[in-house]
Short mmCIF file of C-alpha atoms in Angstrom, two decimals:
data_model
loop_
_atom_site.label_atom_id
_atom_site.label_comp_id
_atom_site.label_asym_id
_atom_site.label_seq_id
_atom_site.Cartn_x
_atom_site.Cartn_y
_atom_site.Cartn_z
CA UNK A 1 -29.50 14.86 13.74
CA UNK A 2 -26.55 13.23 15.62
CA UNK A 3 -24.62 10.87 13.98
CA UNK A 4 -24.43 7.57 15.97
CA UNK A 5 -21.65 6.67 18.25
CA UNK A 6 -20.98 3.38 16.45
CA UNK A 7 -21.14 5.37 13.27
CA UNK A 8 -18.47 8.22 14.61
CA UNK A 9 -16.39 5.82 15.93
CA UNK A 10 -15.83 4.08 12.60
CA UNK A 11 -15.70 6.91 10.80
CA UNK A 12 -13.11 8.10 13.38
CA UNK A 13 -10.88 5.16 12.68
CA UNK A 14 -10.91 5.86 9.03
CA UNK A 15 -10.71 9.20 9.42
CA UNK A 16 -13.55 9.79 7.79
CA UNK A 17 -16.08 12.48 8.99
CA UNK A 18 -19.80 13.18 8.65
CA UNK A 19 -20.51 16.33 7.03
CA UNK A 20 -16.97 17.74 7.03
CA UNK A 21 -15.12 19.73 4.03
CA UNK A 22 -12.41 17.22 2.73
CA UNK A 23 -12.93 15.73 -0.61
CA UNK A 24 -13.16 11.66 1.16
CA UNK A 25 -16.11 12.92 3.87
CA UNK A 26 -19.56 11.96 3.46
CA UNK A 27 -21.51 15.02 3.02
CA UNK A 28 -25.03 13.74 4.34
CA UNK A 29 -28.61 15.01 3.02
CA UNK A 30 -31.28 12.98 4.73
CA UNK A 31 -30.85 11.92 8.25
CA UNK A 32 -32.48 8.68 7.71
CA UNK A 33 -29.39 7.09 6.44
CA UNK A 34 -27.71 6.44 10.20
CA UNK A 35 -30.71 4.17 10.18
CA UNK A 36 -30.30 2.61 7.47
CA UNK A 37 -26.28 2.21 7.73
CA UNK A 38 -26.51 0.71 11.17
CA UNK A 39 -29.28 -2.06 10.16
CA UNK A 40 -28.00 -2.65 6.55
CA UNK A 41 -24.41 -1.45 6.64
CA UNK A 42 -22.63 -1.29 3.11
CA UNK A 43 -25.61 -2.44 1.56
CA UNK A 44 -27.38 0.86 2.84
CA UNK A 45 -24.25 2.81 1.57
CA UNK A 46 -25.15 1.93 -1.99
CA UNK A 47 -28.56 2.08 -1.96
CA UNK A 48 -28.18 6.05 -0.35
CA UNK A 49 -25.74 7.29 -2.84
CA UNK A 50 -27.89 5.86 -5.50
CA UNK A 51 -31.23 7.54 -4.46
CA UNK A 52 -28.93 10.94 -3.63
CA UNK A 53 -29.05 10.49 0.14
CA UNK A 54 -25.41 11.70 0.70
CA UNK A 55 -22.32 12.66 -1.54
CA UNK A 56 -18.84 12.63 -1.45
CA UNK A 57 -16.64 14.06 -3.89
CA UNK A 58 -14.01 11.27 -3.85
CA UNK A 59 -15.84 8.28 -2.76
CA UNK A 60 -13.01 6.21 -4.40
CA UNK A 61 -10.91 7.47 -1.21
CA UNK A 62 -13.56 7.06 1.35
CA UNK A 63 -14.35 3.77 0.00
CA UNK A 64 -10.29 3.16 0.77
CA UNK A 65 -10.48 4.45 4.00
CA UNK A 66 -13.43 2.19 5.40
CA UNK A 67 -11.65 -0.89 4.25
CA UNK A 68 -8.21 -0.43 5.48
CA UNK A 69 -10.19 0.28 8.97
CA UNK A 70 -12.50 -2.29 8.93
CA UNK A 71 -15.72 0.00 8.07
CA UNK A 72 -17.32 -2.97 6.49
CA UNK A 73 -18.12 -5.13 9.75
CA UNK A 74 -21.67 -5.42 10.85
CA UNK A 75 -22.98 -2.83 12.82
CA UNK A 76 -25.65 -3.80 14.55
CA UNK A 77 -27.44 -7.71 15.92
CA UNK A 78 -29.85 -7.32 12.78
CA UNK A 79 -26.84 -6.54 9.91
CA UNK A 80 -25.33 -9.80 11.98
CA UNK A 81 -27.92 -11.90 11.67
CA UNK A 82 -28.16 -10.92 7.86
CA UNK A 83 -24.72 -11.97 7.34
CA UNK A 84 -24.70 -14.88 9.33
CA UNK A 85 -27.93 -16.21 7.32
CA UNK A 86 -25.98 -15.37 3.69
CA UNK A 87 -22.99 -17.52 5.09
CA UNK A 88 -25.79 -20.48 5.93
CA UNK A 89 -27.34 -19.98 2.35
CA UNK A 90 -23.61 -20.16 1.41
CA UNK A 91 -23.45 -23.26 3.16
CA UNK A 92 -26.90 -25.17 2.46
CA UNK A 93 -27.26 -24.02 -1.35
CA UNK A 94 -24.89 -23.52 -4.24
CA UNK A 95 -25.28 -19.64 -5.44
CA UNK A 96 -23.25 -20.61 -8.52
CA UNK A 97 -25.20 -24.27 -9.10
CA UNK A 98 -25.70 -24.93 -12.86
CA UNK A 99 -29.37 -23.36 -12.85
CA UNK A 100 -28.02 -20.03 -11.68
CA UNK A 101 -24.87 -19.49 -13.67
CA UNK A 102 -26.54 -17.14 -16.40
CA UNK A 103 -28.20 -14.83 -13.92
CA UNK A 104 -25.00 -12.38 -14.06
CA UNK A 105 -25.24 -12.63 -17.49
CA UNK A 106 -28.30 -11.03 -17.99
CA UNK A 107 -28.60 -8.57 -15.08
CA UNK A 108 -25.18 -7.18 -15.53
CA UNK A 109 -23.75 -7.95 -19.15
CA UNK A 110 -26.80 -7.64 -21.48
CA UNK A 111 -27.87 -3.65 -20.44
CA UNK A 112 -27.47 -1.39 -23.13
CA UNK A 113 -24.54 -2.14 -24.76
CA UNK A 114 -23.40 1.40 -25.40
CA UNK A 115 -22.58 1.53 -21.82
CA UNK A 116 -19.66 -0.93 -22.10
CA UNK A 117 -18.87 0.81 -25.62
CA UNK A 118 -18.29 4.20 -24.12
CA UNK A 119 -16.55 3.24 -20.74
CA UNK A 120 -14.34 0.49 -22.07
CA UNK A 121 -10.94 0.54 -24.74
CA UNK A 122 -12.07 -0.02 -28.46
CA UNK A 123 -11.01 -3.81 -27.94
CA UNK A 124 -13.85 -3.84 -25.36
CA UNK A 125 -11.75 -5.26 -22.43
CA UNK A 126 -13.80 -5.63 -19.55
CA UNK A 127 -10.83 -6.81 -16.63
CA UNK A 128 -7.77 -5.30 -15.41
CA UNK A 129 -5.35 -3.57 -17.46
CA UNK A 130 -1.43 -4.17 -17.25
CA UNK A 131 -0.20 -0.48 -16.52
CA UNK A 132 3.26 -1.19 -16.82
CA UNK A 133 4.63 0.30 -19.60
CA UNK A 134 1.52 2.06 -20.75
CA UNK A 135 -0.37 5.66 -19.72
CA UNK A 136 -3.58 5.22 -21.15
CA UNK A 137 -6.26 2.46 -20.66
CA UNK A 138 -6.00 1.43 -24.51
CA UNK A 139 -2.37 0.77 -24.16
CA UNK A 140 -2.76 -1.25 -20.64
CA UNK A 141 -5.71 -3.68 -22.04
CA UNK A 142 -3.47 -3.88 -25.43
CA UNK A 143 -0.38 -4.97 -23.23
CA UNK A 144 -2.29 -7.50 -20.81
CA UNK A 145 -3.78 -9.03 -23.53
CA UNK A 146 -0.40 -9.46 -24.96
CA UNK A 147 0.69 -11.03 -21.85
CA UNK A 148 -1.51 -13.14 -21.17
CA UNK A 149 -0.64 -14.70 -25.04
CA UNK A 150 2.69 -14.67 -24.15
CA UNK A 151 2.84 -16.14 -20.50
CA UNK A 152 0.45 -19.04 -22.72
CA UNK A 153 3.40 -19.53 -25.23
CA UNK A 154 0.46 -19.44 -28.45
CA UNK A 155 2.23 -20.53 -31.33
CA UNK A 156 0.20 -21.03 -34.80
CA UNK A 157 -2.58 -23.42 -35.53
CA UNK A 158 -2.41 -23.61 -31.66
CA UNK A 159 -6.52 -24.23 -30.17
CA UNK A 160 -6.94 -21.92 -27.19
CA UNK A 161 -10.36 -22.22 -25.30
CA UNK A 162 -11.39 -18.67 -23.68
CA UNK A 163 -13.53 -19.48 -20.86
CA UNK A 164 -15.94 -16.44 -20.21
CA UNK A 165 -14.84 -14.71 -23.18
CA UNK A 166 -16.21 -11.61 -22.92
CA UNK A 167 -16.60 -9.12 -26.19
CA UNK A 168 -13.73 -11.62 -27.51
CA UNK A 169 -10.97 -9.22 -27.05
CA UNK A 170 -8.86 -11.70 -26.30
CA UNK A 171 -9.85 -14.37 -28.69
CA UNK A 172 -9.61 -11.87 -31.40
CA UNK A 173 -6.38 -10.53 -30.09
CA UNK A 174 -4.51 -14.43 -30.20
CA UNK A 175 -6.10 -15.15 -33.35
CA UNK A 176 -5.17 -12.02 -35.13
CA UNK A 177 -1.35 -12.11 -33.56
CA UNK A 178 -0.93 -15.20 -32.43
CA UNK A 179 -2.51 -17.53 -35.55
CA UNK A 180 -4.74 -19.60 -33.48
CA UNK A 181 -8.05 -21.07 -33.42
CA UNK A 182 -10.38 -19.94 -30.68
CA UNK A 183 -13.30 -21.43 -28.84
CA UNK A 184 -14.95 -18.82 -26.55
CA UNK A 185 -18.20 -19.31 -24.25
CA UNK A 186 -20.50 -17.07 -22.22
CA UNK A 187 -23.41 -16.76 -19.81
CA UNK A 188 -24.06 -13.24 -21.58
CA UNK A 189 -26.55 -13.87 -25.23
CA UNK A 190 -25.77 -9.77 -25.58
CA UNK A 191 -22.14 -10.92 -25.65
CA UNK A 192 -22.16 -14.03 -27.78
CA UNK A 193 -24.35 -11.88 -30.33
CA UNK A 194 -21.48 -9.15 -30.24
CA UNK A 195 -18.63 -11.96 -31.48
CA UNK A 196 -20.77 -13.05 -33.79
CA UNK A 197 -21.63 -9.76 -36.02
CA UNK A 198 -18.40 -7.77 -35.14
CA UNK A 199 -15.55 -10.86 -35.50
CA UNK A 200 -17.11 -12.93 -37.93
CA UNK A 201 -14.08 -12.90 -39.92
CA UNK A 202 -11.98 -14.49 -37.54
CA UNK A 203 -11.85 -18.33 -36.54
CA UNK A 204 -13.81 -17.88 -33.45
CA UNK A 205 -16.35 -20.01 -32.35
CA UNK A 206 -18.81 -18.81 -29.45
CA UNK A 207 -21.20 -21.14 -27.22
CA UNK A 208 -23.50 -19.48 -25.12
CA UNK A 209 -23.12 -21.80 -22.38
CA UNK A 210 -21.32 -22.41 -18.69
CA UNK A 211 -18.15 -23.91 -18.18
CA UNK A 212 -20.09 -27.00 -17.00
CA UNK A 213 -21.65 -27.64 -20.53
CA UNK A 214 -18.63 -27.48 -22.51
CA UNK A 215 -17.33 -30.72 -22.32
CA UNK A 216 -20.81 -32.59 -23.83
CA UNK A 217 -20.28 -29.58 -26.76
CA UNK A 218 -16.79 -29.98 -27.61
CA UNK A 219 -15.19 -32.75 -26.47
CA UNK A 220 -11.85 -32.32 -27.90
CA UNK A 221 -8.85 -31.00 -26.25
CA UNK A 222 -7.44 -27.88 -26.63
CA UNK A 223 -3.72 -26.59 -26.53
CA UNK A 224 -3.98 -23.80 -23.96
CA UNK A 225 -6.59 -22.49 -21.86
CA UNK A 226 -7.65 -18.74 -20.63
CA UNK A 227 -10.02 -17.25 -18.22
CA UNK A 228 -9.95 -13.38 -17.57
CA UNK A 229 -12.26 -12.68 -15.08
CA UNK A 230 -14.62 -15.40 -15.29
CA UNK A 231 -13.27 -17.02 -12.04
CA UNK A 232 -14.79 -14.72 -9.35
CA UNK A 233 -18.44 -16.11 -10.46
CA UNK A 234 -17.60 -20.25 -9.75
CA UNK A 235 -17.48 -19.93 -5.55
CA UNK A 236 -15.50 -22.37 -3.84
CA UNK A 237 -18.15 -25.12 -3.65
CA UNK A 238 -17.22 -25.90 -7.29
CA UNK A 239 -13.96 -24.88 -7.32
CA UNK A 240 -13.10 -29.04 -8.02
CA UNK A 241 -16.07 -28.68 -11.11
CA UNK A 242 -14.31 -26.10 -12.60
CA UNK A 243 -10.79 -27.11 -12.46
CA UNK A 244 -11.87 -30.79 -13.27
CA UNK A 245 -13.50 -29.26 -16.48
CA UNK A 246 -10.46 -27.58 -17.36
CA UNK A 247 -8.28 -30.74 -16.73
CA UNK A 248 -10.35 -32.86 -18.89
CA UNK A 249 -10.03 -30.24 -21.83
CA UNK A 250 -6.29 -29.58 -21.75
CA UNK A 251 -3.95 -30.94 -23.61
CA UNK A 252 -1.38 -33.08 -21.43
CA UNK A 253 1.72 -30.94 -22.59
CA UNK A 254 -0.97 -27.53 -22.30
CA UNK A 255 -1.17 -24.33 -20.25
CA UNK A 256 -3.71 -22.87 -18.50
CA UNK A 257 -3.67 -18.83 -17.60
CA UNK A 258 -6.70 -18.21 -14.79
CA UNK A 259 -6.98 -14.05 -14.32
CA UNK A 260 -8.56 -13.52 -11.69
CA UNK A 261 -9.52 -10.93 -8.77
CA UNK A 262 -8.76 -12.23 -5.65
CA UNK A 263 -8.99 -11.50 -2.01
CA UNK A 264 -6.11 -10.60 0.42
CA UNK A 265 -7.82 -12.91 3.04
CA UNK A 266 -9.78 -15.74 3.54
CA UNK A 267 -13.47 -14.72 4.55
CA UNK A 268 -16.95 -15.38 4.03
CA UNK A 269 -17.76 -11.93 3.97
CA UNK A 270 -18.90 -10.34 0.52
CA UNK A 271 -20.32 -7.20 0.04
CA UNK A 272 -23.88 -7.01 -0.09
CA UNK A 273 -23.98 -4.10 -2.49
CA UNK A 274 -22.46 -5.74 -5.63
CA UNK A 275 -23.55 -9.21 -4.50
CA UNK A 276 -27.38 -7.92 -4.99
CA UNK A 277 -26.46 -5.26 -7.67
CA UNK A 278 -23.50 -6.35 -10.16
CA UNK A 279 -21.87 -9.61 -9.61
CA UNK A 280 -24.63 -11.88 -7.99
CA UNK A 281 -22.94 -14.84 -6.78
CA UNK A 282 -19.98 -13.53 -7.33
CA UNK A 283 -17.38 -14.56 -4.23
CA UNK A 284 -13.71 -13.78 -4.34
CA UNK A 285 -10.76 -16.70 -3.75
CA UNK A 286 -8.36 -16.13 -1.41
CA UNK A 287 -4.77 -17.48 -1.79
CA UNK A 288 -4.92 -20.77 0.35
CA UNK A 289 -8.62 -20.92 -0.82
CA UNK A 290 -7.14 -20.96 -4.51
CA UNK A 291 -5.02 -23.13 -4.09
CA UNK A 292 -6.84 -25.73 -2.71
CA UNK A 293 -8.86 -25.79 -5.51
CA UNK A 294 -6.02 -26.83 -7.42
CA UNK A 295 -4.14 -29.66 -5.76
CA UNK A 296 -4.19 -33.16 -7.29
CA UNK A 297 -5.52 -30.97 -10.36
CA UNK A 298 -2.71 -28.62 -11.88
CA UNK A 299 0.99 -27.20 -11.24
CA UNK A 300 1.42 -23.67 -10.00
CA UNK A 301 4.09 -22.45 -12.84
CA UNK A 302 3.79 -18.75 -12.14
CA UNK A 303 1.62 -16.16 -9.74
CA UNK A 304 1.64 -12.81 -10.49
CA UNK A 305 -0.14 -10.17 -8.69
CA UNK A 306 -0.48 -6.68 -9.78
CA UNK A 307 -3.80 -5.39 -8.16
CA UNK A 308 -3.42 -2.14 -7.75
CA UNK A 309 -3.75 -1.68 -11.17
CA UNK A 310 -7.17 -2.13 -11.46
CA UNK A 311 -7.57 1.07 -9.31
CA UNK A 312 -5.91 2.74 -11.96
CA UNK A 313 -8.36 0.74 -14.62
CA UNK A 314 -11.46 1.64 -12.66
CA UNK A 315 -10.49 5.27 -12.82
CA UNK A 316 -9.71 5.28 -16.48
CA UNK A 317 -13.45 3.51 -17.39
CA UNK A 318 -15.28 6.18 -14.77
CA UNK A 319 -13.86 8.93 -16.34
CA UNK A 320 -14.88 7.66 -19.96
CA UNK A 321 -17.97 7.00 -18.51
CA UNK A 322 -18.61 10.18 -16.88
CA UNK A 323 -17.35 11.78 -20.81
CA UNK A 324 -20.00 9.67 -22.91
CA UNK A 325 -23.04 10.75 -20.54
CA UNK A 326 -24.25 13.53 -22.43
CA UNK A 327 -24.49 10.98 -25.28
CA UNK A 328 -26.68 8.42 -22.88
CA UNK A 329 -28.54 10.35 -20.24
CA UNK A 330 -31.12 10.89 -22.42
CA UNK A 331 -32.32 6.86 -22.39
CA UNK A 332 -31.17 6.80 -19.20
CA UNK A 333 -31.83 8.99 -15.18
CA UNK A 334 -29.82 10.53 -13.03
CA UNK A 335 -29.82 7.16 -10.63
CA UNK A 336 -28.68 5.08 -12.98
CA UNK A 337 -25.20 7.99 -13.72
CA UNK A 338 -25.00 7.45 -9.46
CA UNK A 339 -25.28 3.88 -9.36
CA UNK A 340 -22.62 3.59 -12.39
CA UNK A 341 -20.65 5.82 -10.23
CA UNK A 342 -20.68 4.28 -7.20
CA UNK A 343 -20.16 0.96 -8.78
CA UNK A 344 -16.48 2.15 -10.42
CA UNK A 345 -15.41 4.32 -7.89
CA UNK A 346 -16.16 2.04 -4.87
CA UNK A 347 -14.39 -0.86 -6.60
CA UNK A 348 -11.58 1.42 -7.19
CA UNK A 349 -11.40 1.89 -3.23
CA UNK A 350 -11.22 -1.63 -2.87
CA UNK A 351 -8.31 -2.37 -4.70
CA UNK A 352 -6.54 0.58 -3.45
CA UNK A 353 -6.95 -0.67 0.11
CA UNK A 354 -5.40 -3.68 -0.94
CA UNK A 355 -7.91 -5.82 0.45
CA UNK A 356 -8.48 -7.12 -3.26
CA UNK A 357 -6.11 -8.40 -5.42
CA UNK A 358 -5.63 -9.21 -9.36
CA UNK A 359 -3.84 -12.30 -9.91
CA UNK A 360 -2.25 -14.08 -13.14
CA UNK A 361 -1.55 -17.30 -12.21
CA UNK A 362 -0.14 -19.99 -14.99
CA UNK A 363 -1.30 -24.01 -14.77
CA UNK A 364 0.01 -27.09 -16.17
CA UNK A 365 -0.46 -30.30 -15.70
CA UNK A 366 1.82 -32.75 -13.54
CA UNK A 367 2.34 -35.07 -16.53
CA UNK A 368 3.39 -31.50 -18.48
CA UNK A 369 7.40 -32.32 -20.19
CA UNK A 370 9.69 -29.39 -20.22
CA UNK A 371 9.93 -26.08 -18.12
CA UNK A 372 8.49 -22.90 -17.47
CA UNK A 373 10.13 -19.81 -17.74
CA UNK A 374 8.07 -16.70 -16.05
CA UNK A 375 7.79 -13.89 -18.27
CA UNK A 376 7.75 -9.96 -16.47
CA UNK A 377 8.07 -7.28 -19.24
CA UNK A 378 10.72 -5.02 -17.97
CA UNK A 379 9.60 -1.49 -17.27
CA UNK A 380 11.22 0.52 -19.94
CA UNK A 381 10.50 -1.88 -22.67
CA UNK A 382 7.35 -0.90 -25.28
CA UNK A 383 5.48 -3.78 -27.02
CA UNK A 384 6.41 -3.61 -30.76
CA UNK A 385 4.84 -5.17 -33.57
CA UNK A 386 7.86 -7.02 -34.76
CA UNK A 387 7.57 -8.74 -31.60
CA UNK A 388 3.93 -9.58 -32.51
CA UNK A 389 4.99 -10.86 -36.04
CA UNK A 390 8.11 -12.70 -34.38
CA UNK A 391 5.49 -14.58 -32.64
CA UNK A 392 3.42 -15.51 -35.65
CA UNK A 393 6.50 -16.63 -37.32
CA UNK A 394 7.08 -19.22 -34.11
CA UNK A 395 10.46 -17.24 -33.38
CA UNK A 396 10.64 -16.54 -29.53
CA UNK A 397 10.04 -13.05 -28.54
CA UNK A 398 11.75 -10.89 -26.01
CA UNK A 399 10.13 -10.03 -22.92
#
């Protein structure tokens, strides 16, 4: 069957090609998916690697290569319409309202739980790693957790408030180094359950609830604030909510470190794929977007960006992925190994085009007394533990 002309021209542009012999071409094996790619566009993408209706060997690359040319724009007056009538929802409804906030909770975080056990570090970090100094995924998350404690300046008996914590890698990482006390919450129960049998020992404290509810459950203030990769889920509708909530909680004299992916440009656009599949609701800041959010709210002390990274992340948790299968494919099918794969590696892409971002951006607020110094690890430098004791001791450490 002939591949379309809108189809060959956007492959063209990417230099991409239908059926050809380098590792980023689509290799196609049921004709039906021109159809389906010119009424559904990336949605259809997904949805025919999953159910095996083409391959590519390094669909990390081809992913790359469809951003950078703009492979993602609607293809046809129906995948318009379909876009145009998300953006209205957008617009009319509130995807991340109150009632909805715990939906990517249970459709993405509580699946089988050895899944995130065999693709992640054993500190069960599920965001970007810092691959500065490190050449291995459970030296990147050990360093960015690291950094994130020290761009917060934690200092003993300090409270820190995690918000989406996770596994509680980094609540257990600042209370074990860092001698605080840590309140953590989550839209995931498989989560919350997790803290509580695994870091009992630790003075952690997890509510299963959204950032929304906190204040009515602890209505004290807290010293410093985190959120690592919580962020993308709030949508710019409640952008003032969120950063309200966190103004309210914080200390006058506190920090606040948001992690967060972010998008090189301001758009409506989000892919349909992992908005129906992985992240529902999920919509990406851009910087003016971000910022917005903040004014009359919170200080800009810092912004670091170091995106492409998470490529490198992505490809570390495929490839442990793709290592523990033989221990899950038994519970699991051959779909499921696709969809995982497609998920990582397409993600992977879309940092590597550059299109997303990973940002590190430090808060305080305007009353705040003193300075802020930035903090950039040089590139030579290895994290020690001395550095980590240093810190528990309240003696400044180098950076």
């Amino acid at each position: 069957m002939p591949v379309p002309a809108s189809l060959a021209a956007i492959a063209e542009a990417a230099d991409v090609r239908f059926n050809g012999d380098r590792p980023w071409d689509l290799r196609v094996h049921d004709p039906r998916l021109y159809g389906a790619l010119l009424r559904q566009g990336s949605l259809a993408l997904g949805n025919g690697y999953v159910r095996g209706a083409w391959d590519c060997e390094q669909l990390d690359e081809l992913i790359c290569r469809l951003l950078r040319s703009d492979g993602n724009r609607p293809l046809s007056l129906r995948s318009s319409l379909a876009e145009l009538a998300r953006i209205l929802r957008d617009q009319f409804s509130n995807p991340q309202a109150l009632r909805r906030s715990f939906v990517v909770g249970y459709r993405h975080y509580d699946i089988d739980p050895r899944v995130y056990a065999a693709m992640l570090d054993p500190q069960m970090v599920y965001s970007c790693g810092y691959w500065r100094q490190a050449d291995n995924l459970e030296a990147a998350q050990d360093h960015k957790l690291r950094l994130i404690c020290e761009k917060l300046e934690l200092r003993p008996g300090m409270r820190l408030l995690d918000v989406g914590c996770g596994w509680g890698s980094l609540a257990a990482y600042a209370a074990r180094h860092y001698g605080v006390e840590v309140v953590g919450i989550t839209v995931s129960a498989q989560q919350a359950s997790w803290i509580g049998e695994h870091l009992a020992e630790l003075p952690i404290r997890v509510e299963l609830c959204d950032y929304r509810q906190l204040p009515a459950r602890d209505p004290g203030r807290f010293d410093r604030i985190a959120s690592v990769g919580m962020f993308e889920h709030v949508g710019r509708r409640n952008d003032a909510a969120f950063f309200g909530t966190l103004q309210r909680l914080l200390h006058p004299d506190g920090l606040v470190l948001l992690h967060t992916i972010g998008s090189a440009c301001s758009t409506r656009r989000t892919d349909p794929w992992i908005d129906r599949y992985i992240f529902p609701g999920g919509r990406l800041p851009s910087a003016s977007q971000l910022a917005v959010g903040l004014e009359g709210r919170f200080l800009i002390e810092d912004w670091e960006n170091f995106g492409l990274d998470y490529d490198r992340t992505l490809l570390a948790w495929w490839q442990n992925f793709e290592s523990a299968w033989p221990r899950l494919e038994n519970d699991s099918t051959p779909e499921f190994f696709r969809f995982w794969r497609y998920y990582l590696l397409s993600c992977a892409g879309f940092f590597r085009s550059r299109q997303g971002q990973l940002w590190q951006v430090v808060l305080s607020r305007p009353e705040r007394s003193g300075s802020y110094q930035s903090l950039r690890p040089a590139r030579e430098e290895e994290p020690t533990s001395a550095q980590h004791d240093a810190a528990i001791e309240g003696q400044p450490c180098s950076a």
